[in-house]
JSON list of C-alpha atoms and ligand atoms in Angstrom, two decimals:
[
{"chain": "A", "resi": 920, "resn": "MET", "atom": "CA", "xyz": [0.08, -0.12, 0.14]},
{"chain": "A", "resi": 921, "resn": "LYS", "atom": "CA", "xyz": [0.72, 3.41, -1.30]},
{"chain": "A", "resi": 922, "resn": "LYS", "atom": "CA", "xyz": [1.77, 5.88, 1.77]},
{"chain": "A", "resi": 923, "resn": "ILE", "atom": "CA", "xyz": [0.40, 9.27, 1.44]},
{"chain": "A", "resi": 924, "resn": "ILE", "atom": "CA", "xyz": [-0.70, 12.60, 2.71]},
{"chain": "A", "resi": 925, "resn": "ILE", "atom": "CA", "xyz": [-3.54, 13.16, 4.81]},
{"chain": "A", "resi": 926, "resn": "ALA", "atom": "CA", "xyz": [-4.93, 17.11, 4.58]},
{"chain": "A", "resi": 927, "resn": "VAL", "atom": "CA", "xyz": [-7.73, 17.63, 6.64]},
{"chain": "A", "resi": 928, "resn": "ASP", "atom": "CA", "xyz": [-8.42, 21.60, 7.32]},
{"chain": "A", "resi": 929, "resn": "GLY", "atom": "CA", "xyz": [-11.59, 22.95, 8.50]},
{"chain": "A", "resi": 930, "resn": "PHE", "atom": "CA", "xyz": [-12.76, 25.47, 11.30]},
{"chain": "A", "resi": 931, "resn": "ALA", "atom": "CA", "xyz": [-12.61, 25.10, 15.07]},
{"chain": "A", "resi": 932, "resn": "ALA", "atom": "CA", "xyz": [-14.84, 22.10, 16.32]},
{"chain": "A", "resi": 933, "resn": "THR", "atom": "CA", "xyz": [-15.43, 19.92, 13.28]},
{"chain": "A", "resi": 934, "resn": "GLY", "atom": "CA", "xyz": [-14.56, 16.75, 14.85]},
{"chain": "A", "resi": 935, "resn": "LYS", "atom": "CA", "xyz": [-11.37, 16.41, 12.98]},
{"chain": "A", "resi": 936, "resn": "SER", "atom": "CA", "xyz": [-9.65, 15.36, 15.30]},
{"chain": "A", "resi": 937, "resn": "THR", "atom": "CA", "xyz": [-11.68, 12.48, 16.71]},
{"chain": "A", "resi": 938, "resn": "VAL", "atom": "CA", "xyz": [-11.88, 11.11, 12.34]},
{"chain": "A", "resi": 939, "resn": "ALA", "atom": "CA", "xyz": [-8.30, 11.92, 11.97]},
{"chain": "A", "resi": 940, "resn": "LYS", "atom": "CA", "xyz": [-7.68, 10.68, 15.55]},
{"chain": "A", "resi": 941, "resn": "LYS", "atom": "CA", "xyz": [-10.03, 6.46, 13.94]},
{"chain": "A", "resi": 942, "resn": "ILE", "atom": "CA", "xyz": [-8.01, 7.00, 10.20]},
{"chain": "A", "resi": 943, "resn": "ALA", "atom": "CA", "xyz": [-4.67, 6.99, 11.49]},
{"chain": "A", "resi": 944, "resn": "ALA", "atom": "CA", "xyz": [-5.18, 4.15, 14.08]},
{"chain": "A", "resi": 945, "resn": "ALA", "atom": "CA", "xyz": [-7.17, 2.45, 11.23]},
{"chain": "A", "resi": 946, "resn": "LEU", "atom": "CA", "xyz": [-4.47, 3.07, 8.37]},
{"chain": "A", "resi": 947, "resn": "HIS", "atom": "CA", "xyz": [-1.52, 2.21, 10.61]},
{"chain": "A", "resi": 948, "resn": "TYR", "atom": "CA", "xyz": [-0.35, 6.68, 10.39]},
{"chain": "A", "resi": 949, "resn": "ILE", "atom": "CA", "xyz": [1.24, 9.67, 12.17]},
{"chain": "A", "resi": 950, "resn": "TYR", "atom": "CA", "xyz": [-1.84, 11.40, 13.21]},
{"chain": "A", "resi": 951, "resn": "ILE", "atom": "CA", "xyz": [-0.72, 15.19, 13.95]},
{"chain": "A", "resi": 952, "resn": "ASP", "atom": "CA", "xyz": [-3.00, 17.24, 15.69]},
{"chain": "A", "resi": 953, "resn": "THR", "atom": "CA", "xyz": [-1.75, 20.64, 15.14]},
{"chain": "A", "resi": 954, "resn": "GLY", "atom": "CA", "xyz": [-4.25, 22.58, 16.37]},
{"chain": "A", "resi": 955, "resn": "ALA", "atom": "CA", "xyz": [-2.71, 21.55, 20.39]},
{"chain": "A", "resi": 956, "resn": "MET", "atom": "CA", "xyz": [0.78, 22.84, 18.66]},
{"chain": "A", "resi": 957, "resn": "TYR", "atom": "CA", "xyz": [-0.69, 26.57, 18.28]},
{"chain": "A", "resi": 958, "resn": "ARG", "atom": "CA", "xyz": [-2.32, 25.27, 21.94]},
{"chain": "A", "resi": 959, "resn": "ALA", "atom": "CA", "xyz": [1.24, 24.97, 23.72]},
{"chain": "A", "resi": 960, "resn": "VAL", "atom": "CA", "xyz": [2.70, 27.95, 21.88]},
{"chain": "A", "resi": 961, "resn": "THR", "atom": "CA", "xyz": [-0.41, 30.17, 23.56]},
{"chain": "A", "resi": 962, "resn": "TYR", "atom": "CA", "xyz": [-0.57, 27.78, 26.71]},
{"chain": "A", "resi": 963, "resn": "TYR", "atom": "CA", "xyz": [3.80, 28.74, 26.61]},
{"chain": "A", "resi": 964, "resn": "VAL", "atom": "CA", "xyz": [2.52, 32.79, 26.08]},
{"chain": "A", "resi": 965, "resn": "GLN", "atom": "CA", "xyz": [0.10, 32.67, 29.11]},
{"chain": "A", "resi": 966, "resn": "LYS", "atom": "CA", "xyz": [2.89, 30.70, 31.22]},
{"chain": "A", "resi": 967, "resn": "GLN", "atom": "CA", "xyz": [5.28, 33.39, 30.41]},
{"chain": "A", "resi": 968, "resn": "ASN", "atom": "CA", "xyz": [3.56, 36.37, 31.02]},
{"chain": "A", "resi": 969, "resn": "SER", "atom": "CA", "xyz": [1.59, 37.30, 34.26]},
{"chain": "A", "resi": 970, "resn": "THR", "atom": "CA", "xyz": [-0.75, 40.01, 32.57]},
{"chain": "A", "resi": 971, "resn": "GLU", "atom": "CA", "xyz": [-3.08, 39.27, 30.20]},
{"chain": "A", "resi": 972, "resn": "ASP", "atom": "CA", "xyz": [-1.31, 41.14, 27.47]},
{"chain": "A", "resi": 973, "resn": "ILE", "atom": "CA", "xyz": [1.08, 39.36, 24.70]},
{"chain": "A", "resi": 974, "resn": "ASP", "atom": "CA", "xyz": [3.87, 40.68, 23.96]},
{"chain": "A", "resi": 975, "resn": "VAL", "atom": "CA", "xyz": [4.40, 39.64, 20.23]},
{"chain": "A", "resi": 976, "resn": "ALA", "atom": "CA", "xyz": [8.03, 40.92, 21.39]},
{"chain": "A", "resi": 977, "resn": "GLN", "atom": "CA", "xyz": [9.58, 39.38, 23.73]},
{"chain": "A", "resi": 978, "resn": "LEU", "atom": "CA", "xyz": [6.71, 35.77, 21.64]},
{"chain": "A", "resi": 979, "resn": "ILE", "atom": "CA", "xyz": [8.93, 35.07, 18.85]},
{"chain": "A", "resi": 980, "resn": "ASP", "atom": "CA", "xyz": [12.60, 36.06, 20.45]},
{"chain": "A", "resi": 981, "resn": "SER", "atom": "CA", "xyz": [11.18, 32.99, 23.32]},
{"chain": "A", "resi": 982, "resn": "LEU", "atom": "CA", "xyz": [9.96, 31.07, 20.44]},
{"chain": "A", "resi": 983, "resn": "PRO", "atom": "CA", "xyz": [13.53, 29.07, 20.34]},
{"chain": "A", "resi": 984, "resn": "ASN", "atom": "CA", "xyz": [12.73, 27.50, 23.69]},
{"chain": "A", "resi": 985, "resn": "VAL", "atom": "CA", "xyz": [9.55, 25.85, 22.83]},
{"chain": "A", "resi": 986, "resn": "ASN", "atom": "CA", "xyz": [9.29, 22.61, 22.41]},
{"chain": "A", "resi": 987, "resn": "ILE", "atom": "CA", "xyz": [6.91, 20.55, 21.59]},
{"chain": "A", "resi": 988, "resn": "HIS", "atom": "CA", "xyz": [5.99, 16.66, 20.57]},
{"chain": "A", "resi": 989, "resn": "PHE", "atom": "CA", "xyz": [3.65, 13.89, 20.71]},
{"chain": "A", "resi": 990, "resn": "GLU", "atom": "CA", "xyz": [3.79, 11.05, 22.51]},
{"chain": "A", "resi": 991, "resn": "ASN", "atom": "CA", "xyz": [0.95, 7.50, 22.55]},
{"chain": "A", "resi": 992, "resn": "GLY", "atom": "CA", "xyz": [-0.16, 7.59, 25.73]},
{"chain": "A", "resi": 993, "resn": "GLU", "atom": "CA", "xyz": [-2.75, 5.03, 26.87]},
{"chain": "A", "resi": 994, "resn": "HIS", "atom": "CA", "xyz": [-5.24, 7.82, 27.63]},
{"chain": "A", "resi": 995, "resn": "GLY", "atom": "CA", "xyz": [-4.18, 8.07, 23.76]},
{"chain": "A", "resi": 996, "resn": "GLN", "atom": "CA", "xyz": [-2.16, 11.66, 21.95]},
{"chain": "A", "resi": 997, "resn": "GLN", "atom": "CA", "xyz": [-0.38, 13.27, 24.92]},
{"chain": "A", "resi": 998, "resn": "ILE", "atom": "CA", "xyz": [1.82, 15.86, 23.71]},
{"chain": "A", "resi": 999, "resn": "PHE", "atom": "CA", "xyz": [5.10, 18.38, 25.46]},
{"chain": "A", "resi": 1000, "resn": "LEU", "atom": "CA", "xyz": [5.90, 21.13, 26.62]},
{"chain": "A", "resi": 1001, "resn": "ASN", "atom": "CA", "xyz": [9.32, 21.23, 27.23]},
{"chain": "A", "resi": 1002, "resn": "GLY", "atom": "CA", "xyz": [8.56, 18.09, 28.89]},
{"chain": "A", "resi": 1003, "resn": "ILE", "atom": "CA", "xyz": [5.51, 18.42, 31.05]},
{"chain": "A", "resi": 1004, "resn": "ASN", "atom": "CA", "xyz": [2.07, 16.65, 28.96]},
{"chain": "A", "resi": 1005, "resn": "VAL", "atom": "CA", "xyz": [0.00, 19.86, 28.98]},
{"chain": "A", "resi": 1006, "resn": "THR", "atom": "CA", "xyz": [-2.90, 18.01, 27.11]},
{"chain": "A", "resi": 1007, "resn": "ASN", "atom": "CA", "xyz": [-5.96, 18.57, 29.57]},
{"chain": "A", "resi": 1008, "resn": "GLU", "atom": "CA", "xyz": [-4.13, 22.36, 29.89]},
{"chain": "A", "resi": 1009, "resn": "ILE", "atom": "CA", "xyz": [-4.16, 23.52, 26.07]},
{"chain": "A", "resi": 1010, "resn": "ARG", "atom": "CA", "xyz": [-7.89, 22.52, 26.44]},
{"chain": "A", "resi": 1011, "resn": "GLU", "atom": "CA", "xyz": [-9.61, 25.59, 28.92]},
{"chain": "A", "resi": 1012, "resn": "SER", "atom": "CA", "xyz": [-11.02, 28.29, 28.40]},
{"chain": "A", "resi": 1013, "resn": "LYS", "atom": "CA", "xyz": [-8.13, 30.93, 29.39]},
{"chain": "A", "resi": 1014, "resn": "VAL", "atom": "CA", "xyz": [-6.33, 29.61, 26.04]},
{"chain": "A", "resi": 1015, "resn": "ASN", "atom": "CA", "xyz": [-9.26, 28.40, 23.60]},
{"chain": "A", "resi": 1016, "resn": "ASN", "atom": "CA", "xyz": [-9.39, 32.44, 24.07]},
{"chain": "A", "resi": 1017, "resn": "VAL", "atom": "CA", "xyz": [-5.88, 34.22, 22.45]},
{"chain": "A", "resi": 1018, "resn": "VAL", "atom": "CA", "xyz": [-5.12, 31.32, 20.27]},
{"chain": "A", "resi": 1019, "resn": "SER", "atom": "CA", "xyz": [-6.09, 32.53, 17.56]},
{"chain": "A", "resi": 1020, "resn": "LYS", "atom": "CA", "xyz": [-4.20, 35.65, 18.08]},
{"chain": "A", "resi": 1021, "resn": "ILE", "atom": "CA", "xyz": [-1.97, 33.94, 19.13]},
{"chain": "A", "resi": 1022, "resn": "ALA", "atom": "CA", "xyz": [-1.53, 32.08, 15.77]},
{"chain": "A", "resi": 1023, "resn": "SER", "atom": "CA", "xyz": [-2.10, 34.66, 13.68]},
{"chain": "A", "resi": 1024, "resn": "VAL", "atom": "CA", "xyz": [2.06, 36.33, 14.43]},
{"chain": "A", "resi": 1025, "resn": "GLU", "atom": "CA", "xyz": [3.27, 34.80, 10.78]},
{"chain": "A", "resi": 1026, "resn": "ALA", "atom": "CA", "xyz": [6.71, 33.97, 13.23]},
{"chain": "A", "resi": 1027, "resn": "VAL", "atom": "CA", "xyz": [4.28, 31.11, 15.24]},
{"chain": "A", "resi": 1028, "resn": "ARG", "atom": "CA", "xyz": [3.64, 29.84, 12.48]},
{"chain": "A", "resi": 1029, "resn": "ASN", "atom": "CA", "xyz": [7.00, 29.79, 10.62]},
{"chain": "A", "resi": 1030, "resn": "PHE", "atom": "CA", "xyz": [7.76, 28.38, 14.41]},
{"chain": "A", "resi": 1031, "resn": "LEU", "atom": "CA", "xyz": [5.52, 25.38, 14.06]},
{"chain": "A", "resi": 1032, "resn": "VAL", "atom": "CA", "xyz": [5.02, 24.58, 9.92]},
{"chain": "A", "resi": 1033, "resn": "ALA", "atom": "CA", "xyz": [8.47, 24.04, 9.76]},
{"chain": "A", "resi": 1034, "resn": "GLN", "atom": "CA", "xyz": [8.51, 21.40, 12.33]},
{"chain": "A", "resi": 1035, "resn": "GLN", "atom": "CA", "xyz": [5.06, 19.83, 10.66]},
{"chain": "A", "resi": 1036, "resn": "ARG", "atom": "CA", "xyz": [6.29, 19.97, 7.04]},
{"chain": "A", "resi": 1037, "resn": "SER", "atom": "CA", "xyz": [9.52, 17.40, 9.25]},
{"chain": "A", "resi": 1038, "resn": "MET", "atom": "CA", "xyz": [7.68, 15.57, 10.54]},
{"chain": "A", "resi": 1039, "resn": "GLY", "atom": "CA", "xyz": [5.83, 13.83, 7.07]},
{"chain": "A", "resi": 1040, "resn": "LYS", "atom": "CA", "xyz": [8.87, 13.25, 4.90]},
{"chain": "A", "resi": 1041, "resn": "GLU", "atom": "CA", "xyz": [8.88, 10.04, 6.04]},
{"chain": "A", "resi": 1042, "resn": "ARG", "atom": "CA", "xyz": [4.60, 10.22, 4.46]},
{"chain": "A", "resi": 1043, "resn": "GLY", "atom": "CA", "xyz": [1.84, 7.80, 6.02]},
{"chain": "A", "resi": 1044, "resn": "ILE", "atom": "CA", "xyz": [0.75, 10.88, 8.72]},
{"chain": "A", "resi": 1045, "resn": "ILE", "atom": "CA", "xyz": [-3.26, 11.94, 8.66]},
{"chain": "A", "resi": 1046, "resn": "MET", "atom": "CA", "xyz": [-3.05, 15.54, 10.23]},
{"chain": "A", "resi": 1047, "resn": "ASP", "atom": "CA", "xyz": [-5.59, 18.37, 11.15]},
{"chain": "A", "resi": 1048, "resn": "GLY", "atom": "CA", "xyz": [-5.64, 22.27, 10.95]},
{"chain": "A", "resi": 1049, "resn": "ARG", "atom": "CA", "xyz": [-6.42, 25.15, 9.42]},
{"chain": "A", "resi": 1050, "resn": "ASP", "atom": "CA", "xyz": [-3.40, 25.21, 7.05]},
{"chain": "A", "resi": 1051, "resn": "ILE", "atom": "CA", "xyz": [-2.80, 21.94, 5.66]},
{"chain": "A", "resi": 1052, "resn": "GLY", "atom": "CA", "xyz": [-3.60, 21.45, 2.03]},
{"chain": "A", "resi": 1053, "resn": "THR", "atom": "CA", "xyz": [-2.75, 25.59, 1.22]},
{"chain": "A", "resi": 1054, "resn": "VAL", "atom": "CA", "xyz": [0.59, 25.90, 2.61]},
{"chain": "A", "resi": 1055, "resn": "VAL", "atom": "CA", "xyz": [2.09, 22.74, 4.97]},
{"chain": "A", "resi": 1056, "resn": "PHE", "atom": "CA", "xyz": [0.76, 20.33, 2.74]},
{"chain": "A", "resi": 1057, "resn": "PRO", "atom": "CA", "xyz": [-0.29, 21.12, -0.74]},
{"chain": "A", "resi": 1058, "resn": "GLU", "atom": "CA", "xyz": [0.89, 18.08, -2.35]},
{"chain": "A", "resi": 1059, "resn": "ALA", "atom": "CA", "xyz": [-1.08, 15.95, 0.07]},
{"chain": "A", "resi": 1060, "resn": "GLU", "atom": "CA", "xyz": [-2.72, 13.66, -1.91]},
{"chain": "A", "resi": 1061, "resn": "CYS", "atom": "CA", "xyz": [-5.89, 13.76, -0.19]},
{"chain": "A", "resi": 1062, "resn": "LYS", "atom": "CA", "xyz": [-7.32, 16.52, 1.50]},
{"chain": "A", "resi": 1063, "resn": "PHE", "atom": "CA", "xyz": [-10.24, 17.10, 2.94]},
{"chain": "A", "resi": 1064, "resn": "PHE", "atom": "CA", "xyz": [-11.65, 20.63, 4.56]},
{"chain": "A", "resi": 1065, "resn": "LEU", "atom": "CA", "xyz": [-15.39, 20.07, 6.71]},
{"chain": "A", "resi": 1066, "resn": "THR", "atom": "CA", "xyz": [-18.04, 22.70, 7.85]},
{"chain": "A", "resi": 1067, "resn": "ALA", "atom": "CA", "xyz": [-20.89, 22.71, 10.48]},
{"chain": "A", "resi": 1068, "resn": "SER", "atom": "CA", "xyz": [-22.78, 25.38, 11.73]},
{"chain": "A", "resi": 1069, "resn": "PRO", "atom": "CA", "xyz": [-21.85, 27.69, 14.22]},
{"chain": "A", "resi": 1070, "resn": "GLU", "atom": "CA", "xyz": [-24.53, 25.49, 16.66]},
{"chain": "A", "resi": 1071, "resn": "ILE", "atom": "CA", "xyz": [-23.80, 22.05, 15.90]},
{"chain": "A", "resi": 1072, "resn": "ARG", "atom": "CA", "xyz": [-20.37, 22.74, 16.44]},
{"chain": "A", "resi": 1073, "resn": "ALA", "atom": "CA", "xyz": [-20.45, 24.00, 19.81]},
{"chain": "A", "resi": 1074, "resn": "GLU", "atom": "CA", "xyz": [-22.99, 21.70, 20.87]},
{"chain": "A", "resi": 1075, "resn": "ARG", "atom": "CA", "xyz": [-20.71, 18.55, 20.22]},
{"chain": "A", "resi": 1076, "resn": "ARG", "atom": "CA", "xyz": [-17.64, 21.12, 22.45]},
{"chain": "A", "resi": 1077, "resn": "HIS", "atom": "CA", "xyz": [-20.01, 21.74, 24.94]},
{"chain": "A", "resi": 1078, "resn": "LYS", "atom": "CA", "xyz": [-20.75, 18.52, 25.70]},
{"chain": "A", "resi": 1079, "resn": "GLU", "atom": "CA", "xyz": [-17.32, 16.90, 25.46]},
{"chain": "A", "resi": 1080, "resn": "GLN", "atom": "CA", "xyz": [-16.21, 20.20, 27.38]},
{"chain": "A", "resi": 1081, "resn": "LEU", "atom": "CA", "xyz": [-18.66, 19.04, 30.24]},
{"chain": "A", "resi": 1082, "resn": "GLU", "atom": "CA", "xyz": [-17.87, 15.68, 29.72]},
{"chain": "A", "resi": 1083, "resn": "LYS", "atom": "CA", "xyz": [-14.74, 16.27, 30.60]},
{"chain": "A", "resi": 1084, "resn": "GLY", "atom": "CA", "xyz": [-15.88, 18.92, 33.82]},
{"chain": "A", "resi": 1085, "resn": "ASN", "atom": "CA", "xyz": [-15.49, 21.64, 32.46]},
{"chain": "A", "resi": 1086, "resn": "LEU", "atom": "CA", "xyz": [-18.29, 24.05, 33.27]},
{"chain": "A", "resi": 1087, "resn": "GLU", "atom": "CA", "xyz": [-18.43, 26.58, 30.69]},
{"chain": "A", "resi": 1088, "resn": "SER", "atom": "CA", "xyz": [-21.70, 27.21, 29.70]},
{"chain": "A", "resi": 1089, "resn": "PHE", "atom": "CA", "xyz": [-23.24, 26.95, 25.83]},
{"chain": "A", "resi": 1090, "resn": "GLU", "atom": "CA", "xyz": [-23.25, 30.47, 24.59]},
{"chain": "A", "resi": 1091, "resn": "ALA", "atom": "CA", "xyz": [-19.70, 31.02, 25.79]},
{"chain": "A", "resi": 1092, "resn": "VAL", "atom": "CA", "xyz": [-18.90, 28.03, 24.52]},
{"chain": "A", "resi": 1093, "resn": "LEU", "atom": "CA", "xyz": [-20.33, 29.60, 21.26]},
{"chain": "A", "resi": 1094, "resn": "GLU", "atom": "CA", "xyz": [-19.24, 33.14, 21.42]},
{"chain": "A", "resi": 1095, "resn": "ASN", "atom": "CA", "xyz": [-16.14, 31.06, 20.80]},
{"chain": "A", "resi": 1096, "resn": "ILE", "atom": "CA", "xyz": [-15.50, 29.03, 17.86]},
{"chain": "A", "resi": 1097, "resn": "ILE", "atom": "CA", "xyz": [-17.45, 31.88, 16.55]},
{"chain": "A", "resi": 1098, "resn": "ALA", "atom": "CA", "xyz": [-15.15, 34.34, 17.29]},
{"chain": "A", "resi": 1099, "resn": "ARG", "atom": "CA", "xyz": [-11.92, 31.87, 16.52]},
{"chain": "A", "resi": 1100, "resn": "ASP", "atom": "CA", "xyz": [-13.79, 31.20, 12.66]},
{"chain": "A", "resi": 1101, "resn": "HIS", "atom": "CA", "xyz": [-13.21, 35.12, 12.35]},
{"chain": "A", "resi": 1102, "resn": "GLN", "atom": "CA", "xyz": [-9.99, 35.16, 13.48]},
{"chain": "A", "resi": 1103, "resn": "ASP", "atom": "CA", "xyz": [-8.62, 32.19, 11.72]},
{"chain": "A", "resi": 1104, "resn": "SER", "atom": "CA", "xyz": [-10.43, 32.94, 7.87]},
{"chain": "A", "resi": 1105, "resn": "THR", "atom": "CA", "xyz": [-10.01, 37.04, 7.84]},
{"chain": "A", "resi": 1106, "resn": "ARG", "atom": "CA", "xyz": [-6.06, 36.66, 9.00]},
{"chain": "A", "resi": 1107, "resn": "SER", "atom": "CA", "xyz": [-3.16, 37.87, 6.19]},
{"chain": "A", "resi": 1108, "resn": "ILE", "atom": "CA", "xyz": [-1.01, 34.81, 6.98]},
{"chain": "A", "resi": 1109, "resn": "ASN", "atom": "CA", "xyz": [-1.93, 31.53, 5.99]},
{"chain": "A", "resi": 1110, "resn": "PRO", "atom": "CA", "xyz": [-5.36, 31.50, 5.82]},
{"chain": "A", "resi": 1111, "resn": "LEU", "atom": "CA", "xyz": [-8.40, 29.95, 7.03]},
{"chain": "A", "resi": 1112, "resn": "ARG", "atom": "CA", "xyz": [-9.34, 28.10, 3.74]},
{"chain": "A", "resi": 1113, "resn": "LYS", "atom": "CA", "xyz": [-10.76, 25.37, 0.96]},
{"chain": "A", "resi": 1114, "resn": "ALA", "atom": "CA", "xyz": [-7.81, 24.11, -0.19]},
{"chain": "A", "resi": 1115, "resn": "ASP", "atom": "CA", "xyz": [-9.21, 24.13, -4.29]},
{"chain": "A", "resi": 1116, "resn": "ASP", "atom": "CA", "xyz": [-8.80, 20.10, -4.26]},
{"chain": "A", "resi": 1117, "resn": "ALA", "atom": "CA", "xyz": [-10.32, 18.82, -0.50]},
{"chain": "A", "resi": 1118, "resn": "ILE", "atom": "CA", "xyz": [-13.06, 17.41, -0.50]},
{"chain": "A", "resi": 1119, "resn": "GLU", "atom": "CA", "xyz": [-15.03, 19.65, 1.34]},
{"chain": "A", "resi": 1120, "resn": "ILE", "atom": "CA", "xyz": [-17.81, 17.19, 4.00]},
{"chain": "A", "resi": 1121, "resn": "GLU", "atom": "CA", "xyz": [-20.79, 19.51, 4.97]},
{"chain": "A", "resi": 1122, "resn": "VAL", "atom": "CA", "xyz": [-20.49, 17.37, 8.04]},
{"chain": "A", "resi": 1123, "resn": "SER", "atom": "CA", "xyz": [-24.06, 19.31, 10.36]},
{"chain": "A", "resi": 1124, "resn": "THR", "atom": "CA", "xyz": [-26.64, 15.68, 9.60]},
{"chain": "A", "resi": 1125, "resn": "LEU", "atom": "CA", "xyz": [-23.06, 12.84, 10.20]},
{"chain": "A", "resi": 1126, "resn": "THR", "atom": "CA", "xyz": [-21.87, 10.87, 13.04]},
{"chain": "A", "resi": 1127, "resn": "ILE", "atom": "CA", "xyz": [-18.47, 10.26, 13.36]},
{"chain": "A", "resi": 1128, "resn": "ASP", "atom": "CA", "xyz": [-18.59, 6.97, 11.80]},
{"chain": "A", "resi": 1129, "resn": "GLU", "atom": "CA", "xyz": [-20.57, 8.33, 8.77]},
{"chain": "A", "resi": 1130, "resn": "VAL", "atom": "CA", "xyz": [-17.83, 11.01, 8.05]},
{"chain": "A", "resi": 1131, "resn": "TYR", "atom": "CA", "xyz": [-14.84, 8.50, 8.99]},
{"chain": "A", "resi": 1132, "resn": "ARG", "atom": "CA", "xyz": [-17.21, 6.29, 6.24]},
{"chain": "A", "resi": 1133, "resn": "LEU", "atom": "CA", "xyz": [-16.72, 9.26, 3.54]},
{"chain": "A", "resi": 1134, "resn": "MET", "atom": "CA", "xyz": [-13.05, 9.59, 3.77]},
{"chain": "A", "resi": 1135, "resn": "MET", "atom": "CA", "xyz": [-11.97, 6.34, 4.60]},
{"chain": "A", "resi": 1136, "resn": "ASP", "atom": "CA", "xyz": [-13.58, 5.48, 0.66]},
{"chain": "A", "resi": 1137, "resn": "LYS", "atom": "CA", "xyz": [-11.72, 8.32, -0.82]},
{"chain": "A", "resi": 1138, "resn": "ILE", "atom": "CA", "xyz": [-8.42, 7.03, 1.09]},
{"chain": "A", "resi": 1139, "resn": "GLN", "atom": "CA", "xyz": [-8.89, 3.87, -0.65]},
{"chain": "A", "resi": 1140, "resn": "SER", "atom": "CA", "xyz": [-9.42, 4.56, -3.92]},
{"chain": "A", "resi": 1141, "resn": "ILE", "atom": "CA", "xyz": [-5.30, 6.49, -3.03]},
{"chain": "A", "resi": 1142, "resn": "VAL", "atom": "CA", "xyz": [-3.58, 4.12, -1.46]},
{"chain": "B", "resi": 185, "resn": "CDP", "atom": "O1", "xyz": [-10.43, 21.32, 18.21]},
{"chain": "B", "resi": 185, "resn": "CDP", "atom": "P1", "xyz": [-10.98, 23.18, 17.96]},
{"chain": "B", "resi": 185, "resn": "CDP", "atom": "O2", "xyz": [-11.53, 22.94, 16.29]},
{"chain": "B", "resi": 185, "resn": "CDP", "atom": "O3", "xyz": [-11.76, 23.67, 18.66]},
{"chain": "B", "resi": 185, "resn": "CDP", "atom": "O4", "xyz": [-8.84, 23.85, 17.63]},
{"chain": "B", "resi": 185, "resn": "CDP", "atom": "P2", "xyz": [-8.58, 23.30, 17.50]},
{"chain": "B", "resi": 185, "resn": "CDP", "atom": "O5", "xyz": [-7.38, 22.90, 16.35]},
{"chain": "B", "resi": 185, "resn": "CDP", "atom": "O6", "xyz": [-6.84, 23.12, 18.64]},
{"chain": "B", "resi": 185, "resn": "CDP", "atom": "O7", "xyz": [-7.27, 24.86, 16.81]},
{"chain": "B", "resi": 185, "resn": "CDP", "atom": "C1", "xyz": [-6.90, 25.89, 18.26]},
{"chain": "B", "resi": 185, "resn": "CDP", "atom": "C2", "xyz": [-7.13, 27.11, 17.37]},
{"chain": "B", "resi": 185, "resn": "CDP", "atom": "O8", "xyz": [-5.39, 26.93, 16.64]},
{"chain": "B", "resi": 185, "resn": "CDP", "atom": "C3", "xyz": [-7.97, 27.33, 15.66]},
{"chain": "B", "resi": 185, "resn": "CDP", "atom": "O9", "xyz": [-8.48, 28.18, 16.00]},
{"chain": "B", "resi": 185, "resn": "CDP", "atom": "C4", "xyz": [-6.27, 28.28, 15.32]},
{"chain": "B", "resi": 185, "resn": "CDP", "atom": "O10", "xyz": [-6.58, 29.51, 15.42]},
{"chain": "B", "resi": 185, "resn": "CDP", "atom": "C5", "xyz": [-5.09, 27.87, 15.87]},
{"chain": "B", "resi": 185, "resn": "CDP", "atom": "N1", "xyz": [-4.56, 26.84, 14.84]},
{"chain": "B", "resi": 185, "resn": "CDP", "atom": "C6", "xyz": [-4.21, 27.18, 12.83]},
{"chain": "B", "resi": 185, "resn": "CDP", "atom": "O11", "xyz": [-4.07, 28.48, 13.30]},
{"chain": "B", "resi": 185, "resn": "CDP", "atom": "N2", "xyz": [-3.37, 26.75, 12.27]},
{"chain": "B", "resi": 185, "resn": "CDP", "atom": "C7", "xyz": [-3.76, 25.05, 12.24]},
{"chain": "B", "resi": 185, "resn": "CDP", "atom": "N3", "xyz": [-2.76, 24.34, 11.13]},
{"chain": "B", "resi": 185, "resn": "CDP", "atom": "C8", "xyz": [-3.95, 24.36, 13.47]},
{"chain": "B", "resi": 185, "resn": "CDP", "atom": "C9", "xyz": [-4.05, 25.95, 14.79]}
]
């Protein structure tokens, strides 16, 4: 079977990572959640700054001190920031509210995109994010773009957060999703955009299994 690169992009909380993880397991591919990398940089910045204001110049200077790696543990894939497991911390609202701002800084994007490209050197990888099919791997053999209404996405994310004990209201989750979509789609550097050759899947009325099946059918027609 030929090893390919699979790019999964789309709006916040469309289930990209859930379905990408399932596909990676089925194909024995590496899975990379690039959103977790932007979240880890955001968490790092927040730890460095006592105030809410972000000093972009200082952030750029400190990028060489940011070391991110993934490990597959018994609770699924874990992300480490300078050797410390931050998998749960990067999902907190504090990070949700600032991540799109940090992700709009060109130096941050260059720093992470270079690492993402090197992770895909051996191919056999499925990566999810916002700019995978357009910027990180424009040459990917298989590209998907997931969409759904903001309300449905917020409902799913809210439920997921409640299960983890995060008591944020539905309205707050919806507001954050809408704000991030806007910021991600309108930033000047590598905005969220469907690649011309990506297959768009509207997931509002589909279960994860149905999305998985659609994507696997396409992938299997290529590999
Ligand atoms: O899981 P969710 O869809 O809520 O978001 P995520 O994939 O964890 O991404 C968090 C944020 O990181 C996004 O809202 C973007 O601002 C940024 N991001 C990005 O700019 N480029 C990527 N390739 C991935 C994420």
